[in-house]
Coordinates of C-alpha atoms in Angstrom, one line a residue:
M1226 CA -13.1 1.5 -1.9
F1227 CA -10.3 1.5 0.7
G1228 CA -10.7 5.1 1.0
L1229 CA -10.4 5.8 -2.8
V1230 CA -13.6 7.4 -4.6
P1231 CA -13.6 8.4 -8.4
R1232 CA -15.1 11.9 -8.1
Q1233 CA -13.9 12.5 -11.7
T1234 CA -15.6 9.9 -13.1
Q1235 CA -19.7 10.0 -14.1
I1236 CA -22.3 7.5 -14.3
C1237 CA -24.2 8.0 -17.4
L1238 CA -27.5 5.9 -17.1
Y1239 CA -29.9 4.9 -20.7
S1240 CA -33.5 3.7 -21.3
K1241 CA -33.2 1.1 -23.7
E1242 CA -33.9 3.3 -26.4
N1243 CA -31.3 5.4 -25.6
W1244 CA -28.9 2.7 -25.2
N1245 CA -29.8 1.0 -28.7
T1246 CA -28.3 4.5 -30.1
I1247 CA -25.6 5.0 -28.2
L1248 CA -24.4 1.4 -28.7
E1249 CA -24.8 2.4 -32.6
K1250 CA -22.9 5.4 -32.4
E1251 CA -20.0 3.7 -30.7
K1252 CA -20.5 0.5 -33.1
L1253 CA -20.7 -1.7 -30.2
D1254 CA -21.8 -4.9 -29.7
K1255 CA -25.6 -4.8 -29.2
R1256 CA -25.8 -7.5 -25.9
M1257 CA -23.4 -5.2 -24.1
T1258 CA -25.1 -3.5 -20.9
A1259 CA -22.0 -0.9 -20.3
F1260 CA -19.2 0.1 -21.4
F1261 CA -16.4 3.3 -20.1
K1262 CA -14.6 5.5 -21.9
P1263 CA -11.2 6.8 -20.3
K1264 CA -11.3 9.8 -22.3
T1265 CA -14.2 11.3 -20.8
R1266 CA -14.2 9.1 -17.5
K1267 CA -17.9 8.2 -18.0
A1268 CA -19.5 4.9 -17.3
H1269 CA -22.1 4.4 -19.9
I1270 CA -24.7 1.7 -18.4
L1271 CA -28.2 0.6 -19.4
K1272 CA -30.5 0.9 -16.5
E1273 CA -34.1 -0.1 -18.1
G1274 CA -34.7 -3.7 -17.9
N1275 CA -31.0 -4.3 -16.8
D1276 CA -30.8 -7.1 -14.3
H1277 CA -27.2 -6.8 -13.3
L1278 CA -27.3 -2.8 -12.8
H1279 CA -25.3 -3.3 -9.3
Q1280 CA -22.9 -5.1 -11.4
D1281 CA -22.1 -2.9 -14.0
I1282 CA -22.0 -0.1 -11.7
F1283 CA -19.5 -2.2 -9.8
H1284 CA -17.4 -3.2 -12.8
E1285 CA -17.6 0.4 -14.5
Y1286 CA -17.7 3.1 -12.4
L1287 CA -15.7 1.4 -9.4
G1288 CA -13.5 -0.8 -11.6
H1289 CA -12.3 1.3 -14.6
G1290 CA -13.1 4.5 -12.9
L1291 CA -10.6 4.2 -9.8
L1292 CA -8.3 2.4 -12.5
S1293 CA -8.7 5.8 -14.6
E1294 CA -8.1 8.1 -12.1
F1295 CA -5.5 6.7 -9.3
H1296 CA -3.3 4.0 -11.7
F1297 CA -1.2 4.6 -14.7
L1298 CA -2.8 1.5 -16.1
G1299 CA -6.2 3.1 -16.6
F1300 CA -4.9 7.0 -17.2
P1301 CA -5.2 8.9 -20.4
D1302 CA -2.0 9.5 -22.6
N1303 CA -2.1 13.1 -21.6
E1304 CA -2.4 12.3 -17.8
L1305 CA 0.1 9.9 -17.9
A1306 CA 2.6 12.0 -19.1
K1307 CA 2.4 14.0 -16.1
Y1308 CA 2.2 10.9 -13.6
V1309 CA 5.5 10.1 -14.8
D1310 CA 7.3 13.5 -14.0
D1311 CA 5.8 13.1 -10.3
P1312 CA 8.6 12.8 -8.0
E1313 CA 6.6 11.2 -5.5
K1314 CA 6.1 8.0 -8.0
K1315 CA 7.9 4.9 -8.0
E1316 CA 8.8 2.7 -11.3
R1317 CA 9.4 5.0 -13.9
E1318 CA 11.2 3.2 -16.7
K1319 CA 8.0 0.8 -16.0
I1320 CA 5.8 3.6 -16.4
R1321 CA 7.4 5.2 -19.5
D1322 CA 7.2 1.7 -20.9
V1323 CA 3.5 1.6 -21.1
L1324 CA 3.6 5.3 -22.6
H1325 CA 4.8 3.5 -25.3
N1326 CA 3.0 0.1 -25.3
R1327 CA -0.8 1.3 -24.5
H1328 CA -2.6 -2.0 -26.0
G1329 CA 0.0 -4.9 -25.6
T1330 CA -1.0 -6.4 -22.4
L1331 CA -3.3 -3.7 -20.6
F1332 CA -6.8 -5.1 -21.5
K1333 CA -6.2 -8.3 -19.3
H1334 CA -5.0 -6.1 -16.6
K1335 CA -7.3 -3.3 -16.3
E1336 CA -10.6 -6.3 -16.8
G1337 CA -8.7 -8.1 -14.3
F1338 CA -8.9 -5.8 -12.0
A1339 CA -12.3 -4.6 -13.1
N1340 CA -13.9 -8.4 -12.8
W1341 CA -12.2 -8.4 -9.2
I1342 CA -13.7 -5.2 -8.0
E1343 CA -17.0 -6.6 -9.0
S1344 CA -16.6 -9.6 -7.3
H1345 CA -15.6 -8.5 -4.0
L1346 CA -18.1 -5.9 -4.0
C1347 CA -21.1 -8.4 -4.8
D1348 CA -19.5 -10.9 -1.8
L1349 CA -19.5 -7.5 0.4
F1350 CA -22.9 -6.8 -0.1
E1351 CA -24.3 -10.3 -0.9
I1352 CA -25.7 -10.0 -4.3
Y1353 CA -25.0 -12.6 -7.2
D1354 CA -21.6 -12.4 -8.4
R1355 CA -21.9 -13.2 -12.4
I1356 CA -18.1 -13.4 -12.3
K1357 CA -18.4 -16.9 -10.9
D1358 CA -20.7 -18.0 -13.6
K1359 CA -19.0 -15.9 -16.3
E1360 CA -16.7 -17.5 -18.9
L1361 CA -13.6 -14.6 -19.0
P1362 CA -10.6 -15.2 -21.6
E1363 CA -8.0 -16.5 -20.2
E1364 CA -5.7 -13.9 -19.9
V1365 CA -8.6 -11.7 -17.9
T1366 CA -9.0 -14.8 -15.7
E1367 CA -5.2 -15.4 -15.0
I1368 CA -5.0 -11.5 -13.3
Y1369 CA -8.5 -11.6 -11.5
D1370 CA -7.0 -15.4 -9.8
Q1371 CA -3.8 -13.4 -9.0
L1372 CA -5.5 -10.7 -7.5
N1373 CA -7.9 -13.2 -5.5
T1374 CA -4.8 -14.8 -4.2
I1375 CA -3.6 -11.7 -2.9
K1376 CA -7.0 -11.1 -1.4
N1377 CA -6.7 -14.4 0.6
T1378 CA -3.2 -13.3 1.7
Y1379 CA -3.4 -9.5 2.8
G1380 CA -7.0 -8.8 2.7
A1381 CA -8.8 -6.6 0.2
P1382 CA -6.6 -3.3 0.7
G1383 CA -3.4 -5.9 0.1
V1384 CA -4.7 -6.1 -3.6
V1385 CA -5.3 -2.3 -4.3
W1386 CA -1.6 -1.3 -2.6
H1387 CA 0.2 -4.4 -3.8
L1388 CA -1.1 -2.7 -7.6
G1389 CA 0.2 0.2 -6.3
F1390 CA -2.7 2.4 -5.9
P1391 CA -2.0 5.1 -3.2
K1392 CA -2.8 4.5 0.0
I1393 CA -5.6 5.6 2.6
Y1394 CA -4.0 4.9 6.0
S1395 CA -7.4 4.0 7.7
K1396 CA -7.4 2.3 10.8
E1397 CA -9.9 0.0 9.0
N1398 CA -7.7 -0.6 6.2
L1399 CA -4.7 -1.7 8.0
C1400 CA -6.6 -3.6 10.8
M1401 CA -7.8 -5.9 7.6
L1402 CA -4.7 -6.4 6.7
V1403 CA -2.6 -7.2 9.4
N1404 CA -5.8 -9.2 11.1
K1405 CA -5.6 -11.4 7.6
Y1406 CA -2.0 -12.0 7.1
F1407 CA -1.0 -11.9 10.8
G1408 CA -4.1 -13.4 12.4
E1409 CA -5.6 -13.2 15.9
E1410 CA -2.1 -14.2 17.5
V1411 CA -1.0 -10.3 16.9
D1412 CA -0.1 -8.7 20.6
M1413 CA 0.6 -5.2 18.8
A1414 CA 1.0 -3.6 15.4
L1415 CA 1.6 0.1 14.8
V1416 CA 1.9 1.8 11.3
H1417 CA 5.2 4.2 10.9
G1418 CA 7.6 5.7 8.3
S1419 CA 6.4 8.9 5.9
M1420 CA 3.0 7.7 5.2
L1421 CA 2.3 8.8 2.1
P1422 CA 0.0 7.7 -0.6
Y1423 CA 2.7 6.0 -2.9
S1424 CA 5.2 5.2 -0.3
D1425 CA 5.5 1.5 1.1
L1426 CA 3.7 0.4 4.3
D1427 CA 6.0 0.7 7.1
I1428 CA 4.5 -1.8 9.8
I1429 CA 6.0 -2.9 13.5
V1430 CA 4.1 -6.1 14.5
T1431 CA 4.9 -8.0 17.7
M1432 CA 3.6 -12.0 18.2
D1433 CA 5.0 -14.9 20.2
K1434 CA 5.9 -16.9 16.8
P1435 CA 6.6 -14.3 14.0
K1436 CA 5.1 -14.7 10.8
F1437 CA 7.8 -12.9 8.2
V1438 CA 6.6 -11.1 5.1
P1439 CA 8.5 -12.4 1.2
K1440 CA 10.6 -9.8 0.6
E1441 CA 9.0 -9.7 -3.3
H1442 CA 6.1 -7.8 -1.7
K1443 CA 8.2 -4.3 -2.1
W1444 CA 4.8 -2.0 -0.9
L1445 CA 5.1 -4.1 2.5
D1446 CA 8.2 -3.5 4.7
A1447 CA 7.2 -5.2 8.1
Y1448 CA 9.4 -5.9 11.0
V1449 CA 7.9 -8.5 12.9
T1450 CA 9.5 -9.6 16.5
T1451 CA 8.5 -11.1 19.4
P1452 CA 7.0 -9.1 22.5
W1453 CA 10.0 -9.7 24.6
D1454 CA 12.4 -8.5 21.6
F1455 CA 10.4 -5.3 21.2
E1456 CA 10.8 -4.5 24.6
K1457 CA 14.1 -5.2 25.2
R1458 CA 15.4 -3.3 22.4
A1459 CA 12.9 -0.2 23.3
N1460 CA 15.0 -0.3 26.8
L1461 CA 18.3 0.0 24.9
L1462 CA 16.8 3.2 22.9
D1463 CA 17.0 1.2 20.0
I1464 CA 16.3 4.4 17.3
F1465 CA 14.3 2.3 14.7
I1466 CA 12.1 1.0 17.8
T1467 CA 11.6 4.4 19.6
N1468 CA 10.8 5.9 16.3
G1469 CA 8.1 3.5 15.8
I1470 CA 6.8 4.1 19.2
F1471 CA 6.8 8.1 19.1
A1472 CA 6.3 8.7 15.4
G1473 CA 3.8 5.8 14.8
Q1474 CA 0.2 5.2 15.0
A1475 CA -1.4 2.1 17.1
I1476 CA -3.1 -0.5 14.3
I1477 CA -3.9 -2.9 17.4
N1478 CA -3.4 -2.6 20.7
S1479 CA -2.9 1.0 21.0
G1480 CA -2.6 0.5 24.9
S1481 CA 0.9 -1.0 25.1
L1482 CA 1.8 2.0 22.9
E1483 CA 0.9 4.4 25.2
S1484 CA 2.9 2.5 28.0
Y1485 CA 6.1 2.2 25.9
R1486 CA 6.2 5.8 25.4
E1487 CA 5.7 6.6 28.8
S1488 CA 8.1 4.4 30.3
I1489 CA 11.1 5.5 27.9
K1490 CA 10.4 8.9 28.6
K1491 CA 11.5 8.1 32.0
K1492 CA 14.5 5.6 31.0
Y1493 CA 17.8 6.0 32.2
I1494 CA 20.3 6.4 29.5
S1495 CA 22.6 3.2 30.3
K1496 CA 26.2 2.2 29.1
E1497 CA 24.4 -0.7 27.7
A1498 CA 22.2 1.6 25.2
I1499 CA 25.2 3.4 24.1
E1500 CA 27.0 0.6 23.3
Y1501 CA 24.2 -1.2 21.6
N1502 CA 23.2 1.8 19.2
S1503 CA 27.0 2.2 18.1
I1504 CA 27.1 -1.7 17.6
E1505 CA 23.9 -1.5 15.4
G1506 CA 25.5 1.3 13.4
Q1507 CA 28.6 -1.0 12.4
R1508 CA 26.4 -4.4 11.6
H1509 CA 24.9 -1.8 9.3
Y1510 CA 28.1 -0.1 7.8
S1511 CA 29.4 -3.9 7.2
V1512 CA 26.6 -4.4 5.5
A1513 CA 26.6 -2.0 3.3
M1514 CA 30.5 -2.3 2.3
N1515 CA 29.4 -5.9 1.0
C1516 CA 26.4 -4.3 -1.0
I1517 CA 27.3 -2.3 -4.7
P1518 CA 28.0 1.3 -3.9
Q1519 CA 25.3 3.5 -4.3
S1520 CA 22.9 0.8 -4.9
P1521 CA 19.1 0.8 -2.9
E1522 CA 20.7 -1.6 -0.7
Y1523 CA 23.9 0.3 0.0
R1524 CA 21.8 3.6 0.6
H1525 CA 19.3 1.7 2.8
A1526 CA 22.4 0.1 4.8
M1527 CA 24.0 3.5 5.3
S1528 CA 21.1 5.4 6.3
Y1529 CA 20.5 2.7 9.5
Y1530 CA 24.4 2.9 10.0
H1531 CA 24.1 7.0 10.3
S1532 CA 21.1 6.8 12.2
Y1533 CA 22.5 4.4 14.6
T1534 CA 25.8 5.8 15.0
N1535 CA 24.8 9.6 15.6
N1536 CA 21.9 8.1 18.2
A1537 CA 25.0 6.5 20.1
R1538 CA 26.7 10.0 20.1
L1539 CA 23.3 11.8 21.1
L1540 CA 23.2 9.2 24.1
S1541 CA 26.3 9.5 25.3
S1542 CA 25.5 13.2 25.7
G1543 CA 22.5 12.7 27.8
I1544 CA 20.3 13.4 24.9
K1545 CA 17.2 11.2 23.8
T1546 CA 15.9 12.1 20.6
Y1547 CA 13.1 9.3 20.6
T1548 CA 12.3 9.7 16.8
L1549 CA 14.5 10.1 13.3
K1550 CA 13.1 13.4 12.5
N1551 CA 14.2 14.7 16.2
L1552 CA 17.5 12.9 15.9
L1553 CA 18.3 14.2 12.5
E1554 CA 17.6 17.8 13.7
A1555 CA 19.6 17.3 16.5
T1556 CA 22.6 16.0 14.7
R1557 CA 22.2 19.1 12.7
V1558 CA 22.0 21.5 15.6
R1559 CA 25.5 19.7 17.0
I1560 CA 27.3 20.2 14.0

């Protein structure tokens, strides 16, 4: 699923006789055909005479299995504590709250996701989707509907990334998201940034009529502009744009990306390019001064200020760094 496989989760299939025995042991409803045990990461499923075997596998093994292995909502308590301390993970306060409230609203989120996974895969493999004919609890339906809304807007990968699952930056996943949200009008799209599993997804998209991404979607940081503006800023050796070109990877139209790389390497450092980067640095500094000191917005603006200002200084010395990594190294050497 989107590059994620629940490798630690085991599927246990049962005959009718053995199924009745385990239901009695677990004190579960005899009408059940499947259930998941988070502590052992086992999906227990009735095989014999089960008309919805594939649906149960989708729901328990992939739905709850993915949650159990990749998302804090499904982690066993002992693993959740380790997750909170991992320096790469974000929203630790939110996760700590979960440690103190493991049962509250978790059911609706877990079942909502498992039902969405089941329904999505049934559509994908063109088999009967029982979720559409099933009367789910109201709170589960609410989550299920929310996830479908996200899917209809950003594509299926957008659902798991929106929920905070680790990102697998495959071209298939990225193309699915870009095509679903931005449509066929995209001229070029590239992914850049750290590209770590739990970091924001940083993309640059060019299109004649830019379609912007709402800021509340914090998992997706998209810079969208026209091809004309992108080319103009590339020619001015805008460090943000050149970093995307040289450190990024093409999602759509790789030919344009290669063309830009060759063009920029040959580009003469103009006085206009130096002034442009200097002015951009001052603009971001002004933004920072209007932010709360040390707030995320302040640190973000100051980061841009330092990048543009240092790029202007290096350009004035005849040095093109192209990427933020090279810029940082060159700045340290000069210091």
